[in-house]
Amino acid sequence: MINNLTCVSENNLLVSDLHKKPVVYQGMLDKILFFVEVSRLGSISSAADSYGISVATGSRWLYDLEKELELPLLKRKGPHITLTHDGIFLFNRTKMLNDAVYHINQDLLALKKEPSGLIKICCTPIYACDYLLPIMASFSEKYPKIHFQLDVNPFGLESCDRYDITFSALSSYDDHLERNIDKVRKPIMHEPFIVVASPGYLNRCNYPKSPLNLSQHKCLYARSLTVKKEWEFNIDGKITTVRLQDVLEVSDSFLLLKAACLGIGIAYLPRFVVQEKLHCGELVQLFTDIPTSEWMLNMYYSPSCELDAITLLFKEHFAQENIYKKHQQ
């Protein structure tokens, strides 16, 4: 409600008045919002108290606003304030903006006190269960009103714009696939590939003496691990790519691990996936003295200045709770 104001109908505005408005910039917007508060309260001193500024500062803002707009907005007669034609026009056009700013501030304060919303995450299956889910669980305990939509997909990098955060993996010789991704990339894990087979398979099909002999063996392949049906080795200081011939393609890394344990063929898997099976003897490592390429897991997200508050919260929580990093330490 406008108090202590003498108002003139907006219908009495001249058309020429409408063409005097310059482009509004940030500094002017603050002054316009203060002008709306003055118009509502009917007093510069009351509006200044509401904004937490001095009366002198408030008066200067109004003077500067009139000067920048090149329009008279107020007429002062003692304690009373009268809006001019242009002042009425500006008030009627901007009072909803002032309300919107107020409600946005209230929403932000509520969000700061108790964050809420939805975070969309895509994660490669090989990392989701044992590593990402525990971090999501601890985050949910801390922020119960923030919810997740988790898509478990080894090819999330192909559609990362659909998600707030994407966890996706590449082999070191497939890293060209991320060159056109307009996201921040944060390395999470890097593990060498290990060539493994079950004792039963090796007894039945003989032990390959060199990676070059793999063409004579059944090899287990997953496109989610290496895009092409090729495995890379560093033989005598030279990078050698071995093209797989007899291939069983498995879409899931854990199924591929199971297939290797059952003696179906030879697998090329990240070290952290096979280390337990190696320790208990279900699998045997081949070519222990020949380096391989690396499996690299990265987290992809928009620049921090573009992330919403709850995604930033999760990113910070993830950095603190990264289970793999703690194990490495």
Short mmCIF file of the C-alpha atoms (twelve columns), coordinates in Angstrom:
data_MODEL
# 
_entry.id   MODEL 
# 
loop_
_atom_site.group_PDB 
_atom_site.id 
_atom_site.type_symbol 
_atom_site.label_atom_id 
_atom_site.label_alt_id 
_atom_site.label_comp_id 
_atom_site.label_asym_id 
_atom_site.label_seq_id 
_atom_site.Cartn_x 
_atom_site.Cartn_y 
_atom_site.Cartn_z 
_atom_site.pdbx_PDB_model_num 
ATOM 1   C CA . MET A 1   0.000  0.000   0.000   1 
ATOM 2   C CA . ILE A 2   1.220  3.517   -0.818  1 
ATOM 3   C CA . ASN A 3   1.049  5.785   2.231   1 
ATOM 4   C CA . ASN A 4   1.182  9.608   2.324   1 
ATOM 5   C CA . LEU A 5   1.294  9.732   -1.490  1 
ATOM 6   C CA . THR A 6   -0.728 11.808  -3.905  1 
ATOM 7   C CA . CYS A 7   -1.129 9.570   -6.968  1 
ATOM 8   C CA . VAL A 8   -2.014 10.458  -10.515 1 
ATOM 9   C CA . SER A 9   -3.556 7.865   -12.835 1 
ATOM 10  C CA . GLU A 10  -1.118 6.080   -15.132 1 
ATOM 11  C CA . ASN A 11  -3.517 6.808   -17.977 1 
ATOM 12  C CA . ASN A 12  -2.436 10.464  -17.826 1 
ATOM 13  C CA . LEU A 13  1.150  9.609   -18.801 1 
ATOM 14  C CA . LEU A 14  2.399  11.125  -22.025 1 
ATOM 15  C CA . VAL A 15  3.609  8.781   -24.760 1 
ATOM 16  C CA . SER A 16  6.825  10.782  -24.904 1 
ATOM 17  C CA . ASP A 17  7.513  9.801   -21.279 1 
ATOM 18  C CA . LEU A 18  7.719  6.129   -22.258 1 
ATOM 19  C CA . HIS A 19  10.581 6.746   -24.648 1 
ATOM 20  C CA . LYS A 20  12.867 8.345   -22.062 1 
ATOM 21  C CA . LYS A 21  13.801 5.083   -20.321 1 
ATOM 22  C CA . PRO A 22  17.441 4.035   -20.768 1 
ATOM 23  C CA . VAL A 23  18.734 0.487   -20.437 1 
ATOM 24  C CA . VAL A 24  18.663 -0.658  -16.787 1 
ATOM 25  C CA . TYR A 25  21.984 -1.891  -15.360 1 
ATOM 26  C CA . GLN A 26  22.847 -3.500  -12.001 1 
ATOM 27  C CA . GLY A 27  23.602 -0.325  -10.018 1 
ATOM 28  C CA . MET A 28  20.398 1.292   -11.252 1 
ATOM 29  C CA . LEU A 29  18.366 -1.799  -10.337 1 
ATOM 30  C CA . ASP A 30  19.322 -1.440  -6.660  1 
ATOM 31  C CA . LYS A 31  18.140 2.163   -6.709  1 
ATOM 32  C CA . ILE A 32  14.890 1.257   -8.472  1 
ATOM 33  C CA . LEU A 33  14.117 -1.349  -5.816  1 
ATOM 34  C CA . PHE A 34  14.797 1.248   -3.119  1 
ATOM 35  C CA . PHE A 35  12.483 3.681   -4.925  1 
ATOM 36  C CA . VAL A 36  9.723  1.030   -4.845  1 
ATOM 37  C CA . GLU A 37  10.250 0.607   -1.091  1 
ATOM 38  C CA . VAL A 38  10.021 4.385   -0.592  1 
ATOM 39  C CA . SER A 39  6.806  4.453   -2.631  1 
ATOM 40  C CA . ARG A 40  5.270  1.674   -0.568  1 
ATOM 41  C CA . LEU A 41  6.260  3.008   2.840   1 
ATOM 42  C CA . GLY A 42  5.720  6.655   1.948   1 
ATOM 43  C CA . SER A 43  8.920  7.659   3.704   1 
ATOM 44  C CA . ILE A 44  12.595 7.776   2.792   1 
ATOM 45  C CA . SER A 45  13.612 7.219   6.412   1 
ATOM 46  C CA . SER A 46  11.399 4.121   6.760   1 
ATOM 47  C CA . ALA A 47  12.719 2.688   3.494   1 
ATOM 48  C CA . ALA A 48  16.298 3.434   4.577   1 
ATOM 49  C CA . ASP A 49  15.698 1.564   7.851   1 
ATOM 50  C CA . SER A 50  14.295 -1.373  5.869   1 
ATOM 51  C CA . TYR A 51  17.405 -1.446  3.665   1 
ATOM 52  C CA . GLY A 52  19.842 -0.863  6.520   1 
ATOM 53  C CA . ILE A 53  21.245 2.342   5.047   1 
ATOM 54  C CA . SER A 54  21.293 5.958   6.214   1 
ATOM 55  C CA . VAL A 55  18.640 8.474   5.158   1 
ATOM 56  C CA . ALA A 56  21.373 10.485  3.437   1 
ATOM 57  C CA . THR A 57  22.397 7.454   1.371   1 
ATOM 58  C CA . GLY A 58  18.777 6.717   0.478   1 
ATOM 59  C CA . SER A 59  18.190 10.320  -0.588  1 
ATOM 60  C CA . ARG A 60  21.334 10.223  -2.715  1 
ATOM 61  C CA . TRP A 61  20.170 6.986   -4.389  1 
ATOM 62  C CA . LEU A 62  16.873 8.627   -5.346  1 
ATOM 63  C CA . TYR A 63  18.645 11.720  -6.642  1 
ATOM 64  C CA . ASP A 64  21.062 9.576   -8.670  1 
ATOM 65  C CA . LEU A 65  18.195 7.486   -10.049 1 
ATOM 66  C CA . GLU A 66  16.317 10.565  -11.272 1 
ATOM 67  C CA . LYS A 67  19.522 11.889  -12.808 1 
ATOM 68  C CA . GLU A 68  20.336 8.600   -14.564 1 
ATOM 69  C CA . LEU A 69  16.786 8.178   -15.870 1 
ATOM 70  C CA . GLU A 70  16.515 11.875  -16.718 1 
ATOM 71  C CA . LEU A 71  13.015 11.728  -15.237 1 
ATOM 72  C CA . PRO A 72  11.483 13.392  -12.158 1 
ATOM 73  C CA . LEU A 73  10.089 10.637  -9.932  1 
ATOM 74  C CA . LEU A 74  9.222  12.317  -6.615  1 
ATOM 75  C CA . LYS A 75  7.971  15.627  -5.291  1 
ATOM 76  C CA . ARG A 76  8.856  16.313  -1.663  1 
ATOM 77  C CA . LYS A 77  6.699  18.543  0.540   1 
ATOM 78  C CA . GLY A 78  7.881  18.275  4.116   1 
ATOM 79  C CA . PRO A 79  7.272  14.714  5.367   1 
ATOM 80  C CA . HIS A 80  4.977  13.974  2.427   1 
ATOM 81  C CA . ILE A 81  6.113  12.467  -0.850  1 
ATOM 82  C CA . THR A 82  4.212  12.719  -4.103  1 
ATOM 83  C CA . LEU A 83  4.902  10.540  -7.121  1 
ATOM 84  C CA . THR A 84  5.125  12.267  -10.477 1 
ATOM 85  C CA . HIS A 85  3.616  10.765  -13.629 1 
ATOM 86  C CA . ASP A 86  6.918  9.074   -14.349 1 
ATOM 87  C CA . GLY A 87  7.215  7.922   -10.748 1 
ATOM 88  C CA . ILE A 88  3.797  6.234   -10.920 1 
ATOM 89  C CA . PHE A 89  4.752  4.548   -14.175 1 
ATOM 90  C CA . LEU A 90  8.025  3.257   -12.724 1 
ATOM 91  C CA . PHE A 91  6.360  2.081   -9.510  1 
ATOM 92  C CA . ASN A 92  3.598  0.168   -11.303 1 
ATOM 93  C CA . ARG A 93  6.085  -1.509  -13.617 1 
ATOM 94  C CA . THR A 94  8.633  -2.501  -10.970 1 
ATOM 95  C CA . LYS A 95  6.640  -3.331  -7.827  1 
ATOM 96  C CA . MET A 96  6.267  -6.963  -8.980  1 
ATOM 97  C CA . LEU A 97  10.029 -7.112  -9.497  1 
ATOM 98  C CA . ASN A 98  10.540 -5.981  -5.919  1 
ATOM 99  C CA . ASP A 99  8.180  -8.723  -4.698  1 
ATOM 100 C CA . ALA A 100 10.029 -11.302 -6.785  1 
ATOM 101 C CA . VAL A 101 13.396 -10.261 -5.343  1 
ATOM 102 C CA . TYR A 102 11.976 -10.493 -1.815  1 
ATOM 103 C CA . HIS A 103 10.630 -14.008 -2.372  1 
ATOM 104 C CA . ILE A 104 13.874 -15.128 -4.012  1 
ATOM 105 C CA . ASN A 105 15.799 -13.902 -0.973  1 
ATOM 106 C CA . GLN A 106 13.441 -15.776 1.334   1 
ATOM 107 C CA . ASP A 107 13.816 -18.952 -0.728  1 
ATOM 108 C CA . LEU A 108 17.602 -18.649 -0.673  1 
ATOM 109 C CA . LEU A 109 17.608 -18.170 3.091   1 
ATOM 110 C CA . ALA A 110 15.444 -21.276 3.484   1 
ATOM 111 C CA . LEU A 111 17.733 -23.207 1.138   1 
ATOM 112 C CA . LYS A 112 20.752 -22.156 3.164   1 
ATOM 113 C CA . LYS A 113 19.115 -23.334 6.396   1 
ATOM 114 C CA . GLU A 114 17.845 -26.650 5.002   1 
ATOM 115 C CA . PRO A 115 18.941 -27.382 1.406   1 
ATOM 116 C CA . SER A 116 16.494 -29.266 -0.789  1 
ATOM 117 C CA . GLY A 117 16.154 -30.332 -4.398  1 
ATOM 118 C CA . LEU A 118 17.173 -33.017 -6.895  1 
ATOM 119 C CA . ILE A 119 20.675 -33.930 -8.092  1 
ATOM 120 C CA . LYS A 120 20.927 -35.940 -11.314 1 
ATOM 121 C CA . ILE A 121 23.953 -38.234 -11.458 1 
ATOM 122 C CA . CYS A 122 25.138 -40.721 -14.056 1 
ATOM 123 C CA . CYS A 123 27.768 -43.256 -13.010 1 
ATOM 124 C CA . THR A 124 29.554 -46.146 -14.645 1 
ATOM 125 C CA . PRO A 125 28.443 -49.447 -13.019 1 
ATOM 126 C CA . ILE A 126 31.935 -50.515 -12.008 1 
ATOM 127 C CA . TYR A 127 32.174 -47.548 -9.597  1 
ATOM 128 C CA . ALA A 128 28.564 -47.034 -8.512  1 
ATOM 129 C CA . CYS A 129 27.953 -49.816 -5.990  1 
ATOM 130 C CA . ASP A 130 31.027 -49.987 -3.764  1 
ATOM 131 C CA . TYR A 131 32.251 -46.406 -4.068  1 
ATOM 132 C CA . LEU A 132 29.572 -43.876 -5.038  1 
ATOM 133 C CA . LEU A 133 26.555 -45.266 -3.149  1 
ATOM 134 C CA . PRO A 134 28.190 -45.054 0.317   1 
ATOM 135 C CA . ILE A 135 29.041 -41.398 -0.358  1 
ATOM 136 C CA . MET A 136 25.471 -40.692 -1.476  1 
ATOM 137 C CA . ALA A 137 24.168 -42.402 1.671   1 
ATOM 138 C CA . SER A 138 26.270 -40.255 4.021   1 
ATOM 139 C CA . PHE A 139 25.247 -37.131 2.085   1 
ATOM 140 C CA . SER A 140 21.541 -38.052 2.410   1 
ATOM 141 C CA . GLU A 141 21.926 -38.409 6.174   1 
ATOM 142 C CA . LYS A 142 23.347 -34.904 6.330   1 
ATOM 143 C CA . TYR A 143 20.864 -33.340 3.875   1 
ATOM 144 C CA . PRO A 144 17.633 -35.400 4.013   1 
ATOM 145 C CA . LYS A 145 15.676 -33.031 1.753   1 
ATOM 146 C CA . ILE A 146 18.118 -33.381 -1.139  1 
ATOM 147 C CA . HIS A 147 17.228 -36.312 -3.386  1 
ATOM 148 C CA . PHE A 148 19.096 -38.165 -6.113  1 
ATOM 149 C CA . GLN A 149 18.273 -39.490 -9.533  1 
ATOM 150 C CA . LEU A 150 21.009 -42.040 -10.283 1 
ATOM 151 C CA . ASP A 151 21.443 -43.460 -13.771 1 
ATOM 152 C CA . VAL A 152 23.900 -46.379 -13.807 1 
ATOM 153 C CA . ASN A 153 25.300 -46.322 -17.320 1 
ATOM 154 C CA . PRO A 154 28.846 -46.946 -18.601 1 
ATOM 155 C CA . PHE A 155 28.330 -44.505 -21.475 1 
ATOM 156 C CA . GLY A 156 27.203 -41.430 -19.549 1 
ATOM 157 C CA . LEU A 157 29.854 -39.272 -21.200 1 
ATOM 158 C CA . GLU A 158 27.863 -39.461 -24.431 1 
ATOM 159 C CA . SER A 159 24.939 -37.608 -22.806 1 
ATOM 160 C CA . CYS A 160 26.538 -35.783 -19.864 1 
ATOM 161 C CA . ASP A 161 24.513 -32.605 -20.514 1 
ATOM 162 C CA . ARG A 162 21.482 -34.430 -19.085 1 
ATOM 163 C CA . TYR A 163 23.115 -34.732 -15.657 1 
ATOM 164 C CA . ASP A 164 24.444 -32.455 -12.943 1 
ATOM 165 C CA . ILE A 165 27.407 -34.796 -12.381 1 
ATOM 166 C CA . THR A 166 28.700 -37.651 -14.533 1 
ATOM 167 C CA . PHE A 167 31.176 -40.328 -13.452 1 
ATOM 168 C CA . SER A 168 32.572 -41.906 -16.600 1 
ATOM 169 C CA . ALA A 169 35.657 -43.980 -17.404 1 
ATOM 170 C CA . LEU A 170 38.040 -44.214 -20.346 1 
ATOM 171 C CA . SER A 171 41.146 -46.183 -21.114 1 
ATOM 172 C CA . SER A 172 44.251 -44.038 -21.504 1 
ATOM 173 C CA . TYR A 173 44.326 -44.662 -25.253 1 
ATOM 174 C CA . ASP A 174 40.670 -43.665 -25.671 1 
ATOM 175 C CA . ASP A 175 40.954 -40.261 -23.960 1 
ATOM 176 C CA . HIS A 176 40.398 -38.469 -27.281 1 
ATOM 177 C CA . LEU A 177 36.682 -39.230 -26.809 1 
ATOM 178 C CA . GLU A 178 36.343 -36.451 -24.225 1 
ATOM 179 C CA . ARG A 179 37.932 -33.656 -26.252 1 
ATOM 180 C CA . ASN A 180 34.598 -32.139 -27.284 1 
ATOM 181 C CA . ILE A 181 33.044 -32.346 -23.820 1 
ATOM 182 C CA . ASP A 182 32.293 -28.852 -22.514 1 
ATOM 183 C CA . LYS A 183 32.631 -29.816 -18.845 1 
ATOM 184 C CA . VAL A 184 35.120 -29.577 -16.022 1 
ATOM 185 C CA . ARG A 185 36.981 -32.890 -15.670 1 
ATOM 186 C CA . LYS A 186 38.193 -34.020 -12.250 1 
ATOM 187 C CA . PRO A 187 40.247 -37.250 -12.109 1 
ATOM 188 C CA . ILE A 188 38.867 -39.697 -9.514  1 
ATOM 189 C CA . MET A 189 40.639 -43.025 -10.105 1 
ATOM 190 C CA . HIS A 190 43.408 -44.311 -12.327 1 
ATOM 191 C CA . GLU A 191 44.242 -48.002 -12.307 1 
ATOM 192 C CA . PRO A 192 46.395 -50.125 -14.615 1 
ATOM 193 C CA . PHE A 193 44.661 -52.839 -16.572 1 
ATOM 194 C CA . ILE A 194 45.562 -56.363 -15.447 1 
ATOM 195 C CA . VAL A 195 45.420 -59.356 -17.808 1 
ATOM 196 C CA . VAL A 196 43.875 -62.287 -15.940 1 
ATOM 197 C CA . ALA A 197 42.614 -65.809 -16.496 1 
ATOM 198 C CA . SER A 198 41.437 -68.631 -14.268 1 
ATOM 199 C CA . PRO A 199 43.763 -71.550 -13.429 1 
ATOM 200 C CA . GLY A 200 41.252 -73.844 -15.140 1 
ATOM 201 C CA . TYR A 201 41.422 -71.899 -18.398 1 
ATOM 202 C CA . LEU A 202 45.238 -71.859 -18.356 1 
ATOM 203 C CA . ASN A 203 45.397 -75.621 -17.730 1 
ATOM 204 C CA . ARG A 204 43.031 -76.218 -20.613 1 
ATOM 205 C CA . CYS A 205 44.298 -73.701 -23.166 1 
ATOM 206 C CA . ASN A 206 47.963 -73.202 -22.218 1 
ATOM 207 C CA . TYR A 207 49.616 -70.089 -20.813 1 
ATOM 208 C CA . PRO A 208 50.224 -67.366 -23.440 1 
ATOM 209 C CA . LYS A 209 53.898 -66.413 -23.320 1 
ATOM 210 C CA . SER A 210 53.398 -62.952 -24.815 1 
ATOM 211 C CA . PRO A 211 50.532 -60.515 -25.449 1 
ATOM 212 C CA . LEU A 212 51.128 -61.219 -29.125 1 
ATOM 213 C CA . ASN A 213 49.852 -64.777 -28.512 1 
ATOM 214 C CA . LEU A 214 46.425 -63.497 -27.404 1 
ATOM 215 C CA . SER A 215 45.142 -63.911 -30.960 1 
ATOM 216 C CA . GLN A 216 45.183 -67.657 -30.260 1 
ATOM 217 C CA . HIS A 217 42.968 -67.338 -27.174 1 
ATOM 218 C CA . LYS A 218 39.374 -66.544 -26.280 1 
ATOM 219 C CA . CYS A 219 39.362 -62.970 -24.951 1 
ATOM 220 C CA . LEU A 220 36.629 -61.316 -22.923 1 
ATOM 221 C CA . TYR A 221 35.832 -57.804 -24.112 1 
ATOM 222 C CA . ALA A 222 33.622 -54.958 -22.833 1 
ATOM 223 C CA . ARG A 223 33.128 -51.758 -24.835 1 
ATOM 224 C CA . SER A 224 32.604 -49.945 -21.536 1 
ATOM 225 C CA . LEU A 225 36.272 -50.644 -20.692 1 
ATOM 226 C CA . THR A 226 38.015 -50.305 -24.050 1 
ATOM 227 C CA . VAL A 227 36.105 -48.806 -26.950 1 
ATOM 228 C CA . LYS A 228 37.826 -50.895 -29.607 1 
ATOM 229 C CA . LYS A 229 38.553 -54.620 -29.538 1 
ATOM 230 C CA . GLU A 230 42.176 -53.856 -28.805 1 
ATOM 231 C CA . TRP A 231 44.391 -54.117 -25.741 1 
ATOM 232 C CA . GLU A 232 47.463 -51.963 -25.299 1 
ATOM 233 C CA . PHE A 233 50.847 -53.057 -23.911 1 
ATOM 234 C CA . ASN A 234 54.274 -51.515 -23.490 1 
ATOM 235 C CA . ILE A 235 56.595 -54.195 -24.873 1 
ATOM 236 C CA . ASP A 236 60.315 -53.382 -24.653 1 
ATOM 237 C CA . GLY A 237 59.562 -49.670 -24.403 1 
ATOM 238 C CA . LYS A 238 57.284 -49.664 -27.436 1 
ATOM 239 C CA . ILE A 239 53.505 -49.194 -27.278 1 
ATOM 240 C CA . THR A 240 51.946 -52.248 -28.919 1 
ATOM 241 C CA . THR A 241 48.250 -52.606 -29.658 1 
ATOM 242 C CA . VAL A 242 47.003 -56.181 -29.811 1 
ATOM 243 C CA . ARG A 243 43.925 -56.732 -31.950 1 
ATOM 244 C CA . LEU A 244 41.584 -59.309 -30.408 1 
ATOM 245 C CA . GLN A 245 40.471 -62.142 -32.689 1 
ATOM 246 C CA . ASP A 246 38.356 -64.696 -30.796 1 
ATOM 247 C CA . VAL A 247 36.166 -62.449 -28.645 1 
ATOM 248 C CA . LEU A 248 33.283 -62.930 -26.254 1 
ATOM 249 C CA . GLU A 249 31.703 -59.505 -25.772 1 
ATOM 250 C CA . VAL A 250 30.156 -58.849 -22.351 1 
ATOM 251 C CA . SER A 251 28.325 -55.576 -21.697 1 
ATOM 252 C CA . ASP A 252 28.905 -55.506 -17.922 1 
ATOM 253 C CA . SER A 253 32.331 -55.437 -16.239 1 
ATOM 254 C CA . PHE A 254 31.229 -57.570 -13.293 1 
ATOM 255 C CA . LEU A 255 29.789 -60.207 -15.631 1 
ATOM 256 C CA . LEU A 256 33.068 -60.118 -17.502 1 
ATOM 257 C CA . LEU A 257 34.900 -60.745 -14.218 1 
ATOM 258 C CA . LYS A 258 32.562 -63.649 -13.481 1 
ATOM 259 C CA . ALA A 259 33.159 -65.079 -16.953 1 
ATOM 260 C CA . ALA A 260 36.918 -64.946 -16.376 1 
ATOM 261 C CA . CYS A 261 36.557 -66.747 -13.023 1 
ATOM 262 C CA . LEU A 262 34.481 -69.453 -14.733 1 
ATOM 263 C CA . GLY A 263 37.307 -70.089 -17.191 1 
ATOM 264 C CA . ILE A 264 35.545 -68.801 -20.299 1 
ATOM 265 C CA . GLY A 265 38.480 -66.677 -21.436 1 
ATOM 266 C CA . ILE A 266 41.179 -64.095 -20.722 1 
ATOM 267 C CA . ALA A 267 40.158 -60.670 -19.402 1 
ATOM 268 C CA . TYR A 268 41.718 -57.191 -19.370 1 
ATOM 269 C CA . LEU A 269 40.338 -55.464 -16.267 1 
ATOM 270 C CA . PRO A 270 41.263 -52.585 -13.926 1 
ATOM 271 C CA . ARG A 271 43.403 -53.720 -11.008 1 
ATOM 272 C CA . PHE A 272 40.896 -52.792 -8.284  1 
ATOM 273 C CA . VAL A 273 38.282 -55.033 -9.922  1 
ATOM 274 C CA . VAL A 274 40.435 -58.184 -9.916  1 
ATOM 275 C CA . GLN A 275 42.702 -57.790 -6.876  1 
ATOM 276 C CA . GLU A 276 40.442 -59.776 -4.519  1 
ATOM 277 C CA . LYS A 277 40.157 -62.646 -7.024  1 
ATOM 278 C CA . LEU A 278 43.925 -62.635 -7.500  1 
ATOM 279 C CA . HIS A 279 44.475 -62.754 -3.751  1 
ATOM 280 C CA . CYS A 280 42.222 -65.779 -3.247  1 
ATOM 281 C CA . GLY A 281 43.585 -67.618 -6.297  1 
ATOM 282 C CA . GLU A 282 40.452 -67.599 -8.461  1 
ATOM 283 C CA . LEU A 283 42.391 -65.664 -11.095 1 
ATOM 284 C CA . VAL A 284 46.026 -65.557 -12.190 1 
ATOM 285 C CA . GLN A 285 47.754 -62.443 -13.523 1 
ATOM 286 C CA . LEU A 286 49.454 -62.799 -16.905 1 
ATOM 287 C CA . PHE A 287 52.395 -60.768 -18.254 1 
ATOM 288 C CA . THR A 288 53.315 -59.366 -14.832 1 
ATOM 289 C CA . ASP A 289 56.425 -57.641 -16.192 1 
ATOM 290 C CA . ILE A 290 54.695 -55.921 -19.133 1 
ATOM 291 C CA . PRO A 291 52.987 -52.553 -18.456 1 
ATOM 292 C CA . THR A 292 49.494 -51.976 -19.817 1 
ATOM 293 C CA . SER A 293 47.359 -48.903 -20.417 1 
ATOM 294 C CA . GLU A 294 45.376 -47.286 -17.592 1 
ATOM 295 C CA . TRP A 295 41.692 -47.235 -16.730 1 
ATOM 296 C CA . MET A 296 40.771 -43.667 -15.790 1 
ATOM 297 C CA . LEU A 297 37.590 -42.605 -14.001 1 
ATOM 298 C CA . ASN A 298 36.702 -38.918 -14.122 1 
ATOM 299 C CA . MET A 299 33.960 -36.758 -12.668 1 
ATOM 300 C CA . TYR A 300 32.440 -34.284 -15.135 1 
ATOM 301 C CA . TYR A 301 30.405 -31.230 -14.170 1 
ATOM 302 C CA . SER A 302 29.755 -27.648 -15.233 1 
ATOM 303 C CA . PRO A 303 32.036 -24.847 -13.961 1 
ATOM 304 C CA . SER A 304 31.349 -23.997 -10.315 1 
ATOM 305 C CA . CYS A 305 29.890 -20.613 -11.267 1 
ATOM 306 C CA . GLU A 306 27.154 -22.477 -13.208 1 
ATOM 307 C CA . LEU A 307 26.359 -25.164 -10.617 1 
ATOM 308 C CA . ASP A 308 23.360 -24.832 -8.329  1 
ATOM 309 C CA . ALA A 309 23.858 -24.761 -4.562  1 
ATOM 310 C CA . ILE A 310 22.939 -28.387 -3.853  1 
ATOM 311 C CA . THR A 311 25.231 -29.778 -6.569  1 
ATOM 312 C CA . LEU A 312 28.076 -27.720 -5.116  1 
ATOM 313 C CA . LEU A 313 27.281 -29.193 -1.697  1 
ATOM 314 C CA . PHE A 314 27.488 -32.734 -3.055  1 
ATOM 315 C CA . LYS A 315 30.704 -32.015 -4.959  1 
ATOM 316 C CA . GLU A 316 32.326 -30.744 -1.752  1 
ATOM 317 C CA . HIS A 317 30.987 -33.709 0.238   1 
ATOM 318 C CA . PHE A 318 32.304 -36.124 -2.384  1 
ATOM 319 C CA . ALA A 319 35.772 -34.568 -2.193  1 
ATOM 320 C CA . GLN A 320 35.812 -35.181 1.576   1 
ATOM 321 C CA . GLU A 321 34.375 -38.700 1.477   1 
ATOM 322 C CA . ASN A 322 36.038 -40.145 -1.640  1 
ATOM 323 C CA . ILE A 323 36.490 -43.755 -0.489  1 
ATOM 324 C CA . TYR A 324 39.005 -44.690 -3.179  1 
ATOM 325 C CA . LYS A 325 41.225 -41.730 -2.294  1 
ATOM 326 C CA . LYS A 326 41.137 -42.704 1.392   1 
ATOM 327 C CA . HIS A 327 42.140 -46.265 0.509   1 
ATOM 328 C CA . GLN A 328 45.062 -44.955 -1.543  1 
ATOM 329 C CA . GLN A 329 46.260 -42.911 1.426   1 
# 
